[in-house]
Amino acid sequence: MDLKEAQAGHQKRHPWETSRLDALRDILSGHLAEGVRVLDVGCGDGFVAETLFKDNAVRSITAVDCNLSEEQLGAFAARKTGISFRKELPDEGNFDLVLLLDVLEHIEKDGAFLKDVVNRHLASKGLVLITVPAFQALFSGHDAFLGHYRRYSLSQLLRLVEGAGLKVRRSGYLFSSLLLPMLVLFKLFGSAVSSEGVGRWGRGALLTSLIHQALKLDNKMLLAAGRFGIKIPGLTGWVLCEKQGS
């Protein structure tokens, strides 16, 4: 969750968050060997870092977000999850996996930022998993609220990672089922369309579970199609890539 959307004391998770987590698990399946070192850049409220690797024998997780407050850092430390939360990137690093989950759209010079992270923090043959909001034509008031500079097509994202010296392993879209409703909203309201954000979710358990299962199935079908080279558009673009050996 982006910290701009986080609500103090709010514990309910939006089904978009939980179904995206399921998709991330699927994408990373087979790549989380024992002892892997993880850097989560733009970790938000720590949901992904604390749950994605809960059952994996990772050696260390460093989670970074410049918007974390001292109070939040203290609360994370008190929970003793084994994750090192911090406000700034470490000076150097040799991580096996770097997560950039809905981060690059916040960076004005996204290519230079990605190259710097790869060169300074990613081990040789290390992996980078990136997610971004898809399609600039859908740039909305909610994007502006979150501080986004842009949205991406998959081809733009692939050019970006290749320019950073990364080799694409897999790529595709998520949340295809949400694309048509968003297009309809844009047809009716244009770029003024917004949303409450995932941090304000307060629906009941049954509805939350039903939406989660529907979105989870949607993403499973997209990932399965992607294994056969079929790229079905969705609201989120993603790429799993590898640093070339040096």
PDB file of C-alpha atoms in Angstrom, residues 23-245:
ATOM      1  CA  ALA A  23       0.194 -13.057  -8.374  1.00  0.00           C
ATOM      2  CA  LEU A  24       3.616 -11.984  -7.072  1.00  0.00           C
ATOM      3  CA  ARG A  25       3.983 -15.365  -5.355  1.00  0.00           C
ATOM      4  CA  ASP A  26       3.193 -17.069  -8.657  1.00  0.00           C
ATOM      5  CA  ILE A  27       5.673 -14.945 -10.622  1.00  0.00           C
ATOM      6  CA  LEU A  28       8.461 -15.530  -8.088  1.00  0.00           C
ATOM      7  CA  SER A  29       7.746 -19.241  -7.673  1.00  0.00           C
ATOM      8  CA  GLY A  30      10.987 -21.153  -8.146  1.00  0.00           C
ATOM      9  CA  HIS A  31      13.163 -18.092  -7.626  1.00  0.00           C
ATOM     10  CA  LEU A  32      13.171 -17.933  -3.815  1.00  0.00           C
ATOM     11  CA  ALA A  33      15.919 -20.361  -2.917  1.00  0.00           C
ATOM     12  CA  GLU A  34      17.165 -20.578   0.658  1.00  0.00           C
ATOM     13  CA  GLY A  35      19.444 -17.696   1.599  1.00  0.00           C
ATOM     14  CA  VAL A  36      18.154 -15.207  -0.977  1.00  0.00           C
ATOM     15  CA  ARG A  37      18.757 -11.548  -0.080  1.00  0.00           C
ATOM     16  CA  VAL A  38      15.848  -9.216  -0.849  1.00  0.00           C
ATOM     17  CA  LEU A  39      15.649  -5.434  -1.281  1.00  0.00           C
ATOM     18  CA  ASP A  40      12.090  -4.047  -1.335  1.00  0.00           C
ATOM     19  CA  VAL A  41      12.280  -0.488  -2.705  1.00  0.00           C
ATOM     20  CA  GLY A  42       9.184   1.603  -1.993  1.00  0.00           C
ATOM     21  CA  CYS A  43       7.884  -0.906   0.558  1.00  0.00           C
ATOM     22  CA  GLY A  44       4.960   1.267   1.672  1.00  0.00           C
ATOM     23  CA  ASP A  45       3.385  -0.067   4.856  1.00  0.00           C
ATOM     24  CA  GLY A  46       5.382  -3.305   4.683  1.00  0.00           C
ATOM     25  CA  PHE A  47       2.515  -5.602   3.685  1.00  0.00           C
ATOM     26  CA  VAL A  48       4.376  -7.302   0.824  1.00  0.00           C
ATOM     27  CA  ALA A  49       7.681  -7.620   2.668  1.00  0.00           C
ATOM     28  CA  GLU A  50       6.027  -9.082   5.763  1.00  0.00           C
ATOM     29  CA  THR A  51       3.762 -11.571   3.994  1.00  0.00           C
ATOM     30  CA  LEU A  52       5.383 -12.527   0.668  1.00  0.00           C
ATOM     31  CA  PHE A  53       8.468 -13.984   2.371  1.00  0.00           C
ATOM     32  CA  LYS A  54       6.799 -15.225   5.535  1.00  0.00           C
ATOM     33  CA  ASP A  55       7.244 -18.886   4.653  1.00  0.00           C
ATOM     34  CA  ASN A  56      10.482 -18.580   2.673  1.00  0.00           C
ATOM     35  CA  ALA A  57      13.965 -19.201   4.080  1.00  0.00           C
ATOM     36  CA  VAL A  58      15.365 -15.854   2.946  1.00  0.00           C
ATOM     37  CA  ARG A  59      18.640 -14.712   4.456  1.00  0.00           C
ATOM     38  CA  SER A  60      17.701 -11.049   4.824  1.00  0.00           C
ATOM     39  CA  ILE A  61      15.089  -8.509   3.745  1.00  0.00           C
ATOM     40  CA  THR A  62      15.759  -4.776   3.565  1.00  0.00           C
ATOM     41  CA  ALA A  63      12.612  -2.683   3.053  1.00  0.00           C
ATOM     42  CA  VAL A  64      12.969   0.964   2.066  1.00  0.00           C
ATOM     43  CA  ASP A  65      10.462   3.812   1.780  1.00  0.00           C
ATOM     44  CA  CYS A  66      11.362   7.506   1.983  1.00  0.00           C
ATOM     45  CA  ASN A  67       7.898   8.312   3.367  1.00  0.00           C
ATOM     46  CA  LEU A  68       8.217   6.141   6.481  1.00  0.00           C
ATOM     47  CA  SER A  69       7.947   8.147   9.692  1.00  0.00           C
ATOM     48  CA  GLU A  70      10.106   7.605  12.756  1.00  0.00           C
ATOM     49  CA  GLU A  71       6.996   6.333  14.529  1.00  0.00           C
ATOM     50  CA  GLN A  72       6.411   3.746  11.822  1.00  0.00           C
ATOM     51  CA  LEU A  73      10.050   2.668  11.856  1.00  0.00           C
ATOM     52  CA  GLY A  74       9.819   2.182  15.606  1.00  0.00           C
ATOM     53  CA  ALA A  75       6.625   0.137  15.265  1.00  0.00           C
ATOM     54  CA  PHE A  76       8.247  -2.099  12.632  1.00  0.00           C
ATOM     55  CA  ALA A  77      11.275  -2.662  14.868  1.00  0.00           C
ATOM     56  CA  ALA A  78       9.020  -3.557  17.810  1.00  0.00           C
ATOM     57  CA  ARG A  79       7.261  -6.249  15.751  1.00  0.00           C
ATOM     58  CA  LYS A  80      10.603  -8.054  15.307  1.00  0.00           C
ATOM     59  CA  THR A  81       9.743  -9.510  11.910  1.00  0.00           C
ATOM     60  CA  GLY A  82      13.389  -9.858  10.939  1.00  0.00           C
ATOM     61  CA  ILE A  83      12.972  -7.221   8.227  1.00  0.00           C
ATOM     62  CA  SER A  84      15.189  -4.151   8.270  1.00  0.00           C
ATOM     63  CA  PHE A  85      12.997  -1.129   7.531  1.00  0.00           C
ATOM     64  CA  ARG A  86      14.653   2.162   6.613  1.00  0.00           C
ATOM     65  CA  LYS A  87      13.965   5.504   4.914  1.00  0.00           C
ATOM     66  CA  GLU A  88      16.919   5.494   2.509  1.00  0.00           C
ATOM     67  CA  LEU A  89      18.604   2.969   0.257  1.00  0.00           C
ATOM     68  CA  PRO A  90      21.798   1.452   1.676  1.00  0.00           C
ATOM     69  CA  ASP A  91      25.037   2.862   0.261  1.00  0.00           C
ATOM     70  CA  GLU A  92      25.851  -0.424  -1.415  1.00  0.00           C
ATOM     71  CA  GLY A  93      24.304  -3.846  -1.678  1.00  0.00           C
ATOM     72  CA  ASN A  94      24.572  -7.266  -3.197  1.00  0.00           C
ATOM     73  CA  PHE A  95      20.946  -8.386  -3.298  1.00  0.00           C
ATOM     74  CA  ASP A  96      19.651 -11.444  -5.131  1.00  0.00           C
ATOM     75  CA  LEU A  97      16.181  -9.975  -5.644  1.00  0.00           C
ATOM     76  CA  VAL A  98      15.063  -6.353  -5.910  1.00  0.00           C
ATOM     77  CA  LEU A  99      11.368  -5.468  -5.772  1.00  0.00           C
ATOM     78  CA  LEU A 100      10.164  -2.259  -7.418  1.00  0.00           C
ATOM     79  CA  LEU A 101       6.422  -2.636  -6.954  1.00  0.00           C
ATOM     80  CA  ASP A 102       4.535   0.411  -8.208  1.00  0.00           C
ATOM     81  CA  VAL A 103       7.624   2.593  -7.727  1.00  0.00           C
ATOM     82  CA  LEU A 104       8.979   3.738 -11.096  1.00  0.00           C
ATOM     83  CA  GLU A 105       5.909   5.827 -11.899  1.00  0.00           C
ATOM     84  CA  HIS A 106       6.840   8.018  -8.899  1.00  0.00           C
ATOM     85  CA  ILE A 107      10.332   8.732 -10.281  1.00  0.00           C
ATOM     86  CA  GLU A 108      10.754  11.576 -12.777  1.00  0.00           C
ATOM     87  CA  LYS A 109      13.963  10.114 -14.267  1.00  0.00           C
ATOM     88  CA  ASP A 110      12.894   6.502 -14.034  1.00  0.00           C
ATOM     89  CA  GLY A 111      15.572   5.103 -16.369  1.00  0.00           C
ATOM     90  CA  ALA A 112      18.460   6.685 -14.470  1.00  0.00           C
ATOM     91  CA  PHE A 113      16.984   5.557 -11.148  1.00  0.00           C
ATOM     92  CA  LEU A 114      16.580   1.972 -12.336  1.00  0.00           C
ATOM     93  CA  LYS A 115      20.144   1.853 -13.697  1.00  0.00           C
ATOM     94  CA  ASP A 116      21.486   3.141 -10.379  1.00  0.00           C
ATOM     95  CA  VAL A 117      19.578   0.525  -8.353  1.00  0.00           C
ATOM     96  CA  VAL A 118      20.764  -2.253 -10.674  1.00  0.00           C
ATOM     97  CA  ASN A 119      24.404  -1.128 -10.670  1.00  0.00           C
ATOM     98  CA  ARG A 120      24.679  -0.429  -6.941  1.00  0.00           C
ATOM     99  CA  HIS A 121      22.417  -2.982  -5.307  1.00  0.00           C
ATOM    100  CA  LEU A 122      21.843  -6.024  -7.532  1.00  0.00           C
ATOM    101  CA  ALA A 123      24.143  -9.044  -7.521  1.00  0.00           C
ATOM    102  CA  SER A 124      25.323 -10.565 -10.790  1.00  0.00           C
ATOM    103  CA  LYS A 125      22.500 -12.738 -12.158  1.00  0.00           C
ATOM    104  CA  GLY A 126      20.197 -11.158  -9.564  1.00  0.00           C
ATOM    105  CA  LEU A 127      16.504 -10.649 -10.339  1.00  0.00           C
ATOM    106  CA  VAL A 128      14.349  -7.530 -10.444  1.00  0.00           C
ATOM    107  CA  LEU A 129      10.551  -7.687 -10.254  1.00  0.00           C
ATOM    108  CA  ILE A 130       8.801  -4.509 -11.377  1.00  0.00           C
ATOM    109  CA  THR A 131       5.117  -3.597 -11.425  1.00  0.00           C
ATOM    110  CA  VAL A 132       3.658  -0.354 -12.791  1.00  0.00           C
ATOM    111  CA  PRO A 133       0.213   1.104 -13.539  1.00  0.00           C
ATOM    112  CA  ALA A 134      -0.615   0.510 -17.193  1.00  0.00           C
ATOM    113  CA  PHE A 135      -1.615   2.808 -20.075  1.00  0.00           C
ATOM    114  CA  GLN A 136      -1.048   6.547 -20.026  1.00  0.00           C
ATOM    115  CA  ALA A 137      -4.514   7.096 -21.506  1.00  0.00           C
ATOM    116  CA  LEU A 138      -5.887   6.075 -18.091  1.00  0.00           C
ATOM    117  CA  PHE A 139      -3.877   8.667 -16.129  1.00  0.00           C
ATOM    118  CA  SER A 140      -6.369   9.992 -13.579  1.00  0.00           C
ATOM    119  CA  GLY A 141      -6.826  12.252 -10.606  1.00  0.00           C
ATOM    120  CA  HIS A 142      -5.861   9.334  -8.379  1.00  0.00           C
ATOM    121  CA  ASP A 143      -2.524   9.036 -10.212  1.00  0.00           C
ATOM    122  CA  ALA A 144      -1.958  12.748  -9.617  1.00  0.00           C
ATOM    123  CA  PHE A 145      -2.829  12.364  -5.923  1.00  0.00           C
ATOM    124  CA  LEU A 146      -0.284   9.556  -5.573  1.00  0.00           C
ATOM    125  CA  GLY A 147       2.439  11.607  -7.255  1.00  0.00           C
ATOM    126  CA  HIS A 148       2.687   9.565 -10.451  1.00  0.00           C
ATOM    127  CA  TYR A 149       4.550  11.015 -13.414  1.00  0.00           C
ATOM    128  CA  ARG A 150       3.197   8.490 -15.896  1.00  0.00           C
ATOM    129  CA  ARG A 151       1.627   5.121 -16.612  1.00  0.00           C
ATOM    130  CA  TYR A 152       3.290   2.543 -18.882  1.00  0.00           C
ATOM    131  CA  SER A 153       2.536   0.239 -21.758  1.00  0.00           C
ATOM    132  CA  LEU A 154       4.293  -3.112 -21.553  1.00  0.00           C
ATOM    133  CA  SER A 155       6.513  -2.204 -24.515  1.00  0.00           C
ATOM    134  CA  GLN A 156       7.637   0.983 -22.740  1.00  0.00           C
ATOM    135  CA  LEU A 157       8.418  -0.990 -19.590  1.00  0.00           C
ATOM    136  CA  LEU A 158      10.446  -3.554 -21.541  1.00  0.00           C
ATOM    137  CA  ARG A 159      12.488  -0.831 -23.244  1.00  0.00           C
ATOM    138  CA  LEU A 160      13.147   0.735 -19.848  1.00  0.00           C
ATOM    139  CA  VAL A 161      14.512  -2.443 -18.269  1.00  0.00           C
ATOM    140  CA  GLU A 162      16.581  -3.343 -21.308  1.00  0.00           C
ATOM    141  CA  GLY A 163      18.101   0.139 -21.209  1.00  0.00           C
ATOM    142  CA  ALA A 164      19.174  -0.588 -17.632  1.00  0.00           C
ATOM    143  CA  GLY A 165      21.125  -3.655 -18.754  1.00  0.00           C
ATOM    144  CA  LEU A 166      18.524  -6.189 -17.656  1.00  0.00           C
ATOM    145  CA  LYS A 167      17.450  -9.310 -19.512  1.00  0.00           C
ATOM    146  CA  VAL A 168      13.707  -9.973 -19.531  1.00  0.00           C
ATOM    147  CA  ARG A 169      12.715 -13.368 -18.123  1.00  0.00           C
ATOM    148  CA  ARG A 170       8.910 -12.960 -18.058  1.00  0.00           C
ATOM    149  CA  SER A 171       6.456 -10.111 -18.484  1.00  0.00           C
ATOM    150  CA  GLY A 172       2.777  -9.362 -18.841  1.00  0.00           C
ATOM    151  CA  TYR A 173      -0.225  -7.639 -17.340  1.00  0.00           C
ATOM    152  CA  LEU A 174      -2.429  -8.179 -14.281  1.00  0.00           C
ATOM    153  CA  PHE A 175      -6.064  -7.228 -13.540  1.00  0.00           C
ATOM    154  CA  SER A 176      -7.521  -7.546 -17.011  1.00  0.00           C
ATOM    155  CA  SER A 177     -11.045  -7.650 -15.569  1.00  0.00           C
ATOM    156  CA  LEU A 178     -10.641  -4.110 -14.198  1.00  0.00           C
ATOM    157  CA  LEU A 179      -9.585  -2.604 -17.519  1.00  0.00           C
ATOM    158  CA  LEU A 180     -13.023  -2.331 -19.152  1.00  0.00           C
ATOM    159  CA  PRO A 181     -14.680  -0.735 -16.079  1.00  0.00           C
ATOM    160  CA  MET A 182     -11.863   1.815 -15.948  1.00  0.00           C
ATOM    161  CA  LEU A 183     -12.255   2.569 -19.662  1.00  0.00           C
ATOM    162  CA  VAL A 184     -15.994   3.101 -19.165  1.00  0.00           C
ATOM    163  CA  LEU A 185     -15.341   5.489 -16.282  1.00  0.00           C
ATOM    164  CA  PHE A 186     -12.892   7.424 -18.436  1.00  0.00           C
ATOM    165  CA  LYS A 187     -15.427   7.593 -21.243  1.00  0.00           C
ATOM    166  CA  LEU A 188     -17.935   9.108 -18.825  1.00  0.00           C
ATOM    167  CA  PHE A 189     -15.741  11.294 -16.622  1.00  0.00           C
ATOM    168  CA  GLY A 190     -12.353  11.659 -18.340  1.00  0.00           C
ATOM    169  CA  SER A 191      -9.191  12.153 -16.283  1.00  0.00           C
ATOM    170  CA  ALA A 192     -11.245  13.435 -13.337  1.00  0.00           C
ATOM    171  CA  VAL A 193     -12.061   9.827 -12.441  1.00  0.00           C
ATOM    172  CA  SER A 194     -10.631   8.906  -9.057  1.00  0.00           C
ATOM    173  CA  SER A 195     -11.018   6.261  -6.357  1.00  0.00           C
ATOM    174  CA  GLU A 196     -11.000   5.953  -2.605  1.00  0.00           C
ATOM    175  CA  GLY A 197      -7.714   4.084  -2.745  1.00  0.00           C
ATOM    176  CA  VAL A 198      -6.879   0.712  -1.260  1.00  0.00           C
ATOM    177  CA  GLY A 199      -6.294   2.184   2.198  1.00  0.00           C
ATOM    178  CA  ARG A 200      -9.976   3.029   2.693  1.00  0.00           C
ATOM    179  CA  TRP A 201     -11.411  -0.429   2.057  1.00  0.00           C
ATOM    180  CA  GLY A 202     -14.117  -1.204   4.600  1.00  0.00           C
ATOM    181  CA  ARG A 203     -16.435  -3.736   2.947  1.00  0.00           C
ATOM    182  CA  GLY A 204     -17.578  -6.915   4.645  1.00  0.00           C
ATOM    183  CA  ALA A 205     -15.652 -10.187   4.751  1.00  0.00           C
ATOM    184  CA  LEU A 206     -17.898 -12.020   2.248  1.00  0.00           C
ATOM    185  CA  LEU A 207     -17.710  -9.329  -0.444  1.00  0.00           C
ATOM    186  CA  THR A 208     -13.980  -8.903   0.155  1.00  0.00           C
ATOM    187  CA  SER A 209     -13.416 -12.653  -0.255  1.00  0.00           C
ATOM    188  CA  LEU A 210     -15.533 -12.850  -3.424  1.00  0.00           C
ATOM    189  CA  ILE A 211     -13.696  -9.962  -5.092  1.00  0.00           C
ATOM    190  CA  HIS A 212     -10.342 -11.374  -3.997  1.00  0.00           C
ATOM    191  CA  GLN A 213     -11.128 -14.762  -5.549  1.00  0.00           C
ATOM    192  CA  ALA A 214     -12.369 -13.167  -8.776  1.00  0.00           C
ATOM    193  CA  LEU A 215      -9.245 -11.022  -9.136  1.00  0.00           C
ATOM    194  CA  LYS A 216      -7.022 -13.952  -8.189  1.00  0.00           C
ATOM    195  CA  LEU A 217      -8.606 -16.068 -10.939  1.00  0.00           C
ATOM    196  CA  ASP A 218      -8.255 -13.180 -13.395  1.00  0.00           C
ATOM    197  CA  ASN A 219      -4.527 -12.928 -12.689  1.00  0.00           C
ATOM    198  CA  LYS A 220      -4.016 -16.698 -12.806  1.00  0.00           C
ATOM    199  CA  MET A 221      -5.494 -16.773 -16.302  1.00  0.00           C
ATOM    200  CA  LEU A 222      -3.300 -13.864 -17.421  1.00  0.00           C
ATOM    201  CA  LEU A 223      -0.157 -15.520 -16.047  1.00  0.00           C
ATOM    202  CA  ALA A 224      -1.086 -18.837 -17.664  1.00  0.00           C
ATOM    203  CA  ALA A 225      -1.671 -17.129 -21.011  1.00  0.00           C
ATOM    204  CA  GLY A 226       1.651 -15.330 -20.643  1.00  0.00           C
ATOM    205  CA  ARG A 227       3.496 -18.642 -20.432  1.00  0.00           C
ATOM    206  CA  PHE A 228       2.311 -19.261 -24.001  1.00  0.00           C
ATOM    207  CA  GLY A 229       3.385 -15.803 -25.150  1.00  0.00           C
ATOM    208  CA  ILE A 230      -0.129 -14.328 -25.028  1.00  0.00           C
ATOM    209  CA  LYS A 231      -0.146 -10.817 -23.534  1.00  0.00           C
ATOM    210  CA  ILE A 232      -3.664  -9.797 -22.485  1.00  0.00           C
ATOM    211  CA  PRO A 233      -3.901  -6.112 -21.430  1.00  0.00           C
ATOM    212  CA  GLY A 234      -4.669  -5.242 -17.819  1.00  0.00           C
ATOM    213  CA  LEU A 235      -4.426  -2.356 -15.361  1.00  0.00           C
ATOM    214  CA  THR A 236      -0.960  -3.377 -14.091  1.00  0.00           C
ATOM    215  CA  GLY A 237       2.124  -4.131 -16.147  1.00  0.00           C
ATOM    216  CA  TRP A 238       4.919  -6.315 -14.766  1.00  0.00           C
ATOM    217  CA  VAL A 239       8.300  -7.684 -15.713  1.00  0.00           C
ATOM    218  CA  LEU A 240      10.706 -10.138 -14.078  1.00  0.00           C
ATOM    219  CA  CYS A 241      14.229  -9.528 -15.325  1.00  0.00           C
ATOM    220  CA  GLU A 242      17.810 -10.575 -14.632  1.00  0.00           C
ATOM    221  CA  LYS A 243      21.069  -8.670 -14.351  1.00  0.00           C
ATOM    222  CA  GLN A 244      23.587  -9.702 -16.949  1.00  0.00           C
ATOM    223  CA  GLY A 245      26.746 -11.356 -15.606  1.00  0.00           C
TER     224      GLY A 245
END
